[in-house]
Amino acid sequence: MGIMYNKSYKKHAWVILGMHRSGTSALANMLHEMGAIAPKDLLPPNEKNPKGYWESKPVMVLNDQIFSELNSTWSSWRSLNLEEVPNETLAAAKERLRITLGGVFEDLDNALIKDPRFCRFFPILRDVLQKEEVNPLPIIIIRNPIEVAQSLFNRGDMCVAEGGLLWLRYV
């Protein structure tokens, strides 16, 4: 099921999709400056990203839990086939995401949703937003995979080869 702009929905949410270290935070900052509503409970800036991540900590924690339930992690470059996941597992993940988004946004209209992990299971987020009659408006940012892999290596996350494989999986 692709993304279609549904004119009957009165609300929309900006969904930033892109590999870690690809400029997703800079893009989120720009959209926020243009009026997109950032979530509450943002991850704080740190030495790895001094201008901030523009990600909700509760959403990130939930996404890591979903990865765990799917026997994966954010840093696994192995395939993640949602069609093989039991329906009750997907339904539970969608419900927890709906509740979590409701807690970090007063309203989903013009919401700025950013967590690179959504690249791996965007259909879950899309379904939650559409059920709430919110148009998901994905924006995909791409950075040279060699630069991303080198950035992940410099950050101490993984070797360059693994970073390149991960970039392929996310993109």
PDB file of C-alpha atoms in Angstrom:
ATOM      1  CA  MET A   1       0.000   0.000   0.000  1.00  0.00           C
ATOM      2  CA  GLY A   2       1.589   3.239  -1.110  1.00  0.00           C
ATOM      3  CA  ILE A   3       1.315   6.708   0.282  1.00  0.00           C
ATOM      4  CA  MET A   4      -1.599   8.630  -1.128  1.00  0.00           C
ATOM      5  CA  TYR A   5      -2.580  12.123  -0.104  1.00  0.00           C
ATOM      6  CA  ASN A   6      -6.128  11.780   1.183  1.00  0.00           C
ATOM      7  CA  LYS A   7      -8.006  15.054   0.782  1.00  0.00           C
ATOM      8  CA  SER A   8     -10.673  13.909   3.226  1.00  0.00           C
ATOM      9  CA  TYR A   9      -8.142  13.963   6.081  1.00  0.00           C
ATOM     10  CA  LYS A  10      -7.987  17.345   7.759  1.00  0.00           C
ATOM     11  CA  LYS A  11      -4.659  16.669   9.461  1.00  0.00           C
ATOM     12  CA  HIS A  12      -1.170  15.834   8.244  1.00  0.00           C
ATOM     13  CA  ALA A  13       2.092  14.783   9.869  1.00  0.00           C
ATOM     14  CA  TRP A  14       5.600  15.247   8.514  1.00  0.00           C
ATOM     15  CA  VAL A  15       7.498  11.966   8.706  1.00  0.00           C
ATOM     16  CA  ILE A  16      11.246  12.255   8.203  1.00  0.00           C
ATOM     17  CA  LEU A  17      12.763   9.047   6.900  1.00  0.00           C
ATOM     18  CA  GLY A  18      16.473   8.516   6.434  1.00  0.00           C
ATOM     19  CA  MET A  19      19.402   6.545   7.701  1.00  0.00           C
ATOM     20  CA  HIS A  20      21.072   7.564  10.956  1.00  0.00           C
ATOM     21  CA  ARG A  21      23.795  10.198  10.322  1.00  0.00           C
ATOM     22  CA  SER A  22      22.140  11.290   7.045  1.00  0.00           C
ATOM     23  CA  GLY A  23      21.011  14.775   8.027  1.00  0.00           C
ATOM     24  CA  THR A  24      17.595  13.834   9.393  1.00  0.00           C
ATOM     25  CA  SER A  25      18.123  16.047  12.459  1.00  0.00           C
ATOM     26  CA  ALA A  26      19.055  19.071  10.350  1.00  0.00           C
ATOM     27  CA  LEU A  27      15.983  18.510   8.185  1.00  0.00           C
ATOM     28  CA  ALA A  28      13.768  18.181  11.262  1.00  0.00           C
ATOM     29  CA  ASN A  29      15.178  21.413  12.672  1.00  0.00           C
ATOM     30  CA  MET A  30      14.419  23.182   9.397  1.00  0.00           C
ATOM     31  CA  LEU A  31      10.830  21.896   9.324  1.00  0.00           C
ATOM     32  CA  HIS A  32      10.371  22.958  12.937  1.00  0.00           C
ATOM     33  CA  GLU A  33      11.608  26.446  12.053  1.00  0.00           C
ATOM     34  CA  MET A  34       8.973  26.466   9.295  1.00  0.00           C
ATOM     35  CA  GLY A  35       6.192  25.654  11.764  1.00  0.00           C
ATOM     36  CA  ALA A  36       6.063  21.868  12.164  1.00  0.00           C
ATOM     37  CA  ILE A  37       5.227  20.847  15.733  1.00  0.00           C
ATOM     38  CA  ALA A  38       8.056  19.009  17.502  1.00  0.00           C
ATOM     39  CA  PRO A  39       7.229  16.266  20.011  1.00  0.00           C
ATOM     40  CA  LYS A  40       7.470  16.703  23.753  1.00  0.00           C
ATOM     41  CA  ASP A  41      10.312  14.901  25.520  1.00  0.00           C
ATOM     42  CA  LEU A  42      12.963  15.462  22.850  1.00  0.00           C
ATOM     43  CA  LEU A  43      16.235  13.618  23.139  1.00  0.00           C
ATOM     44  CA  PRO A  44      18.729  16.158  24.436  1.00  0.00           C
ATOM     45  CA  PRO A  45      21.652  17.350  22.310  1.00  0.00           C
ATOM     46  CA  ASN A  46      25.003  15.750  23.052  1.00  0.00           C
ATOM     47  CA  GLU A  47      28.556  15.653  21.697  1.00  0.00           C
ATOM     48  CA  LYS A  48      27.469  13.322  18.863  1.00  0.00           C
ATOM     49  CA  ASN A  49      24.685  15.670  17.776  1.00  0.00           C
ATOM     50  CA  PRO A  50      25.188  19.079  19.440  1.00  0.00           C
ATOM     51  CA  LYS A  51      22.206  20.740  17.695  1.00  0.00           C
ATOM     52  CA  GLY A  52      19.800  18.062  18.856  1.00  0.00           C
ATOM     53  CA  TYR A  53      18.115  15.033  17.370  1.00  0.00           C
ATOM     54  CA  TRP A  54      14.508  16.296  17.139  1.00  0.00           C
ATOM     55  CA  GLU A  55      13.353  12.825  18.182  1.00  0.00           C
ATOM     56  CA  SER A  56      10.952  11.897  20.930  1.00  0.00           C
ATOM     57  CA  LYS A  57      12.615   9.777  23.588  1.00  0.00           C
ATOM     58  CA  PRO A  58       9.422   7.767  24.304  1.00  0.00           C
ATOM     59  CA  VAL A  59       8.989   7.051  20.575  1.00  0.00           C
ATOM     60  CA  MET A  60      12.630   5.967  20.262  1.00  0.00           C
ATOM     61  CA  VAL A  61      12.323   3.682  23.307  1.00  0.00           C
ATOM     62  CA  LEU A  62       9.127   2.156  21.910  1.00  0.00           C
ATOM     63  CA  ASN A  63      10.723   1.640  18.492  1.00  0.00           C
ATOM     64  CA  ASP A  64      13.638  -0.186  20.122  1.00  0.00           C
ATOM     65  CA  GLN A  65      11.107  -2.370  21.970  1.00  0.00           C
ATOM     66  CA  ILE A  66       9.336  -3.135  18.688  1.00  0.00           C
ATOM     67  CA  PHE A  67      12.672  -4.092  17.125  1.00  0.00           C
ATOM     68  CA  SER A  68      13.322  -6.404  20.064  1.00  0.00           C
ATOM     69  CA  GLU A  69       9.908  -8.044  19.680  1.00  0.00           C
ATOM     70  CA  LEU A  70      10.730  -8.596  16.010  1.00  0.00           C
ATOM     71  CA  ASN A  71      14.061 -10.203  17.038  1.00  0.00           C
ATOM     72  CA  SER A  72      16.076  -7.320  15.636  1.00  0.00           C
ATOM     73  CA  THR A  73      17.775  -4.044  16.584  1.00  0.00           C
ATOM     74  CA  TRP A  74      18.152  -0.641  14.946  1.00  0.00           C
ATOM     75  CA  SER A  75      21.670  -1.621  13.903  1.00  0.00           C
ATOM     76  CA  SER A  76      20.832  -4.945  12.272  1.00  0.00           C
ATOM     77  CA  TRP A  77      21.189  -4.926   8.515  1.00  0.00           C
ATOM     78  CA  ARG A  78      19.315  -8.205   8.197  1.00  0.00           C
ATOM     79  CA  SER A  79      15.885  -8.242   6.544  1.00  0.00           C
ATOM     80  CA  LEU A  80      12.831  -7.339   8.610  1.00  0.00           C
ATOM     81  CA  ASN A  81       9.757  -8.777   6.874  1.00  0.00           C
ATOM     82  CA  LEU A  82       6.613  -7.392   8.504  1.00  0.00           C
ATOM     83  CA  GLU A  83       4.454  -9.773   6.473  1.00  0.00           C
ATOM     84  CA  GLU A  84       5.878 -12.648   8.527  1.00  0.00           C
ATOM     85  CA  VAL A  85       5.006 -11.017  11.858  1.00  0.00           C
ATOM     86  CA  PRO A  86       1.863 -12.384  13.537  1.00  0.00           C
ATOM     87  CA  ASN A  87      -1.142 -10.056  13.204  1.00  0.00           C
ATOM     88  CA  GLU A  88      -1.590  -9.801  16.969  1.00  0.00           C
ATOM     89  CA  THR A  89       2.033  -8.691  17.373  1.00  0.00           C
ATOM     90  CA  LEU A  90       1.576  -5.968  14.740  1.00  0.00           C
ATOM     91  CA  ALA A  91      -1.754  -4.899  16.234  1.00  0.00           C
ATOM     92  CA  ALA A  92      -0.180  -4.565  19.689  1.00  0.00           C
ATOM     93  CA  ALA A  93       2.746  -2.543  18.282  1.00  0.00           C
ATOM     94  CA  LYS A  94       0.352  -0.222  16.436  1.00  0.00           C
ATOM     95  CA  GLU A  95      -1.735   0.339  19.555  1.00  0.00           C
ATOM     96  CA  ARG A  96       1.328   1.138  21.680  1.00  0.00           C
ATOM     97  CA  LEU A  97       2.577   3.529  18.983  1.00  0.00           C
ATOM     98  CA  ARG A  98      -0.840   5.232  18.836  1.00  0.00           C
ATOM     99  CA  ILE A  99      -0.811   5.727  22.600  1.00  0.00           C
ATOM    100  CA  THR A 100       2.823   6.909  22.599  1.00  0.00           C
ATOM    101  CA  LEU A 101       2.229   9.434  19.805  1.00  0.00           C
ATOM    102  CA  GLY A 102      -0.813  10.710  21.693  1.00  0.00           C
ATOM    103  CA  GLY A 103       1.408  11.289  24.702  1.00  0.00           C
ATOM    104  CA  VAL A 104       4.154  13.196  22.881  1.00  0.00           C
ATOM    105  CA  PHE A 105       1.913  15.362  20.683  1.00  0.00           C
ATOM    106  CA  GLU A 106      -1.069  17.374  21.875  1.00  0.00           C
ATOM    107  CA  ASP A 107      -2.436  16.969  18.356  1.00  0.00           C
ATOM    108  CA  LEU A 108      -1.009  15.083  15.400  1.00  0.00           C
ATOM    109  CA  ASP A 109      -1.860  17.875  12.972  1.00  0.00           C
ATOM    110  CA  ASN A 110       1.354  19.336  11.545  1.00  0.00           C
ATOM    111  CA  ALA A 111       3.331  16.944  13.775  1.00  0.00           C
ATOM    112  CA  LEU A 112       7.043  16.436  13.136  1.00  0.00           C
ATOM    113  CA  ILE A 113       7.739  12.701  13.467  1.00  0.00           C
ATOM    114  CA  LYS A 114      11.374  11.733  13.192  1.00  0.00           C
ATOM    115  CA  ASP A 115      13.175   8.571  14.160  1.00  0.00           C
ATOM    116  CA  PRO A 116      15.420   6.828  11.627  1.00  0.00           C
ATOM    117  CA  ARG A 117      14.109   3.504  12.947  1.00  0.00           C
ATOM    118  CA  PHE A 118      10.824   4.172  11.123  1.00  0.00           C
ATOM    119  CA  CYS A 119      12.651   3.423   7.855  1.00  0.00           C
ATOM    120  CA  ARG A 120      12.529  -0.227   8.878  1.00  0.00           C
ATOM    121  CA  PHE A 121       8.843  -0.381   9.775  1.00  0.00           C
ATOM    122  CA  PHE A 122       7.165   2.643   8.260  1.00  0.00           C
ATOM    123  CA  PRO A 123       3.996   0.634   7.430  1.00  0.00           C
ATOM    124  CA  ILE A 124       3.257   0.422  11.168  1.00  0.00           C
ATOM    125  CA  LEU A 125       3.467   4.208  11.558  1.00  0.00           C
ATOM    126  CA  ARG A 126       1.548   4.817   8.328  1.00  0.00           C
ATOM    127  CA  ASP A 127      -1.306   2.588   9.486  1.00  0.00           C
ATOM    128  CA  VAL A 128      -1.482   4.293  12.889  1.00  0.00           C
ATOM    129  CA  LEU A 129      -1.587   7.769  11.349  1.00  0.00           C
ATOM    130  CA  GLN A 130      -4.158   6.835   8.721  1.00  0.00           C
ATOM    131  CA  LYS A 131      -6.396   5.220  11.350  1.00  0.00           C
ATOM    132  CA  GLU A 132      -6.285   8.561  13.187  1.00  0.00           C
ATOM    133  CA  GLU A 133      -7.200  10.240   9.864  1.00  0.00           C
ATOM    134  CA  VAL A 134      -3.806  11.914   9.619  1.00  0.00           C
ATOM    135  CA  ASN A 135      -2.039  12.045   6.265  1.00  0.00           C
ATOM    136  CA  PRO A 136       1.542  10.811   6.663  1.00  0.00           C
ATOM    137  CA  LEU A 137       3.753  13.050   4.544  1.00  0.00           C
ATOM    138  CA  PRO A 138       7.097  11.257   4.291  1.00  0.00           C
ATOM    139  CA  ILE A 139      10.227  13.172   3.442  1.00  0.00           C
ATOM    140  CA  ILE A 140      13.168  10.957   2.571  1.00  0.00           C
ATOM    141  CA  ILE A 141      16.678  12.333   2.993  1.00  0.00           C
ATOM    142  CA  ILE A 142      19.655  10.619   1.379  1.00  0.00           C
ATOM    143  CA  ARG A 143      23.324  11.111   2.190  1.00  0.00           C
ATOM    144  CA  ASN A 144      26.258   9.458   0.468  1.00  0.00           C
ATOM    145  CA  PRO A 145      26.459   5.957   2.005  1.00  0.00           C
ATOM    146  CA  ILE A 146      30.249   6.133   2.377  1.00  0.00           C
ATOM    147  CA  GLU A 147      29.909   9.339   4.418  1.00  0.00           C
ATOM    148  CA  VAL A 148      27.180   7.760   6.569  1.00  0.00           C
ATOM    149  CA  ALA A 149      29.243   4.620   7.172  1.00  0.00           C
ATOM    150  CA  GLN A 150      32.312   6.709   8.062  1.00  0.00           C
ATOM    151  CA  SER A 151      30.228   8.846  10.434  1.00  0.00           C
ATOM    152  CA  LEU A 152      28.893   5.724  12.175  1.00  0.00           C
ATOM    153  CA  PHE A 153      32.457   4.419  12.457  1.00  0.00           C
ATOM    154  CA  ASN A 154      33.709   7.750  13.860  1.00  0.00           C
ATOM    155  CA  ARG A 155      30.856   7.735  16.376  1.00  0.00           C
ATOM    156  CA  GLY A 156      31.976   4.281  17.525  1.00  0.00           C
ATOM    157  CA  ASP A 157      28.822   2.458  16.440  1.00  0.00           C
ATOM    158  CA  MET A 158      30.178  -0.013  13.867  1.00  0.00           C
ATOM    159  CA  CYS A 159      32.760  -0.746  11.213  1.00  0.00           C
ATOM    160  CA  VAL A 160      32.478   0.996   7.843  1.00  0.00           C
ATOM    161  CA  ALA A 161      31.409  -2.162   5.961  1.00  0.00           C
ATOM    162  CA  GLU A 162      28.585  -2.826   8.412  1.00  0.00           C
ATOM    163  CA  GLY A 163      27.538   0.832   8.210  1.00  0.00           C
ATOM    164  CA  GLY A 164      27.304   0.538   4.442  1.00  0.00           C
ATOM    165  CA  LEU A 165      25.111  -2.555   4.702  1.00  0.00           C
ATOM    166  CA  LEU A 166      22.913  -0.804   7.240  1.00  0.00           C
ATOM    167  CA  TRP A 167      22.559   2.220   4.939  1.00  0.00           C
ATOM    168  CA  LEU A 168      21.324  -0.126   2.193  1.00  0.00           C
ATOM    169  CA  ARG A 169      18.745  -1.665   4.530  1.00  0.00           C
ATOM    170  CA  TYR A 170      17.424   1.698   5.737  1.00  0.00           C
ATOM    171  CA  VAL A 171      17.295   3.255   2.289  1.00  0.00           C
TER     172      VAL A 171
END
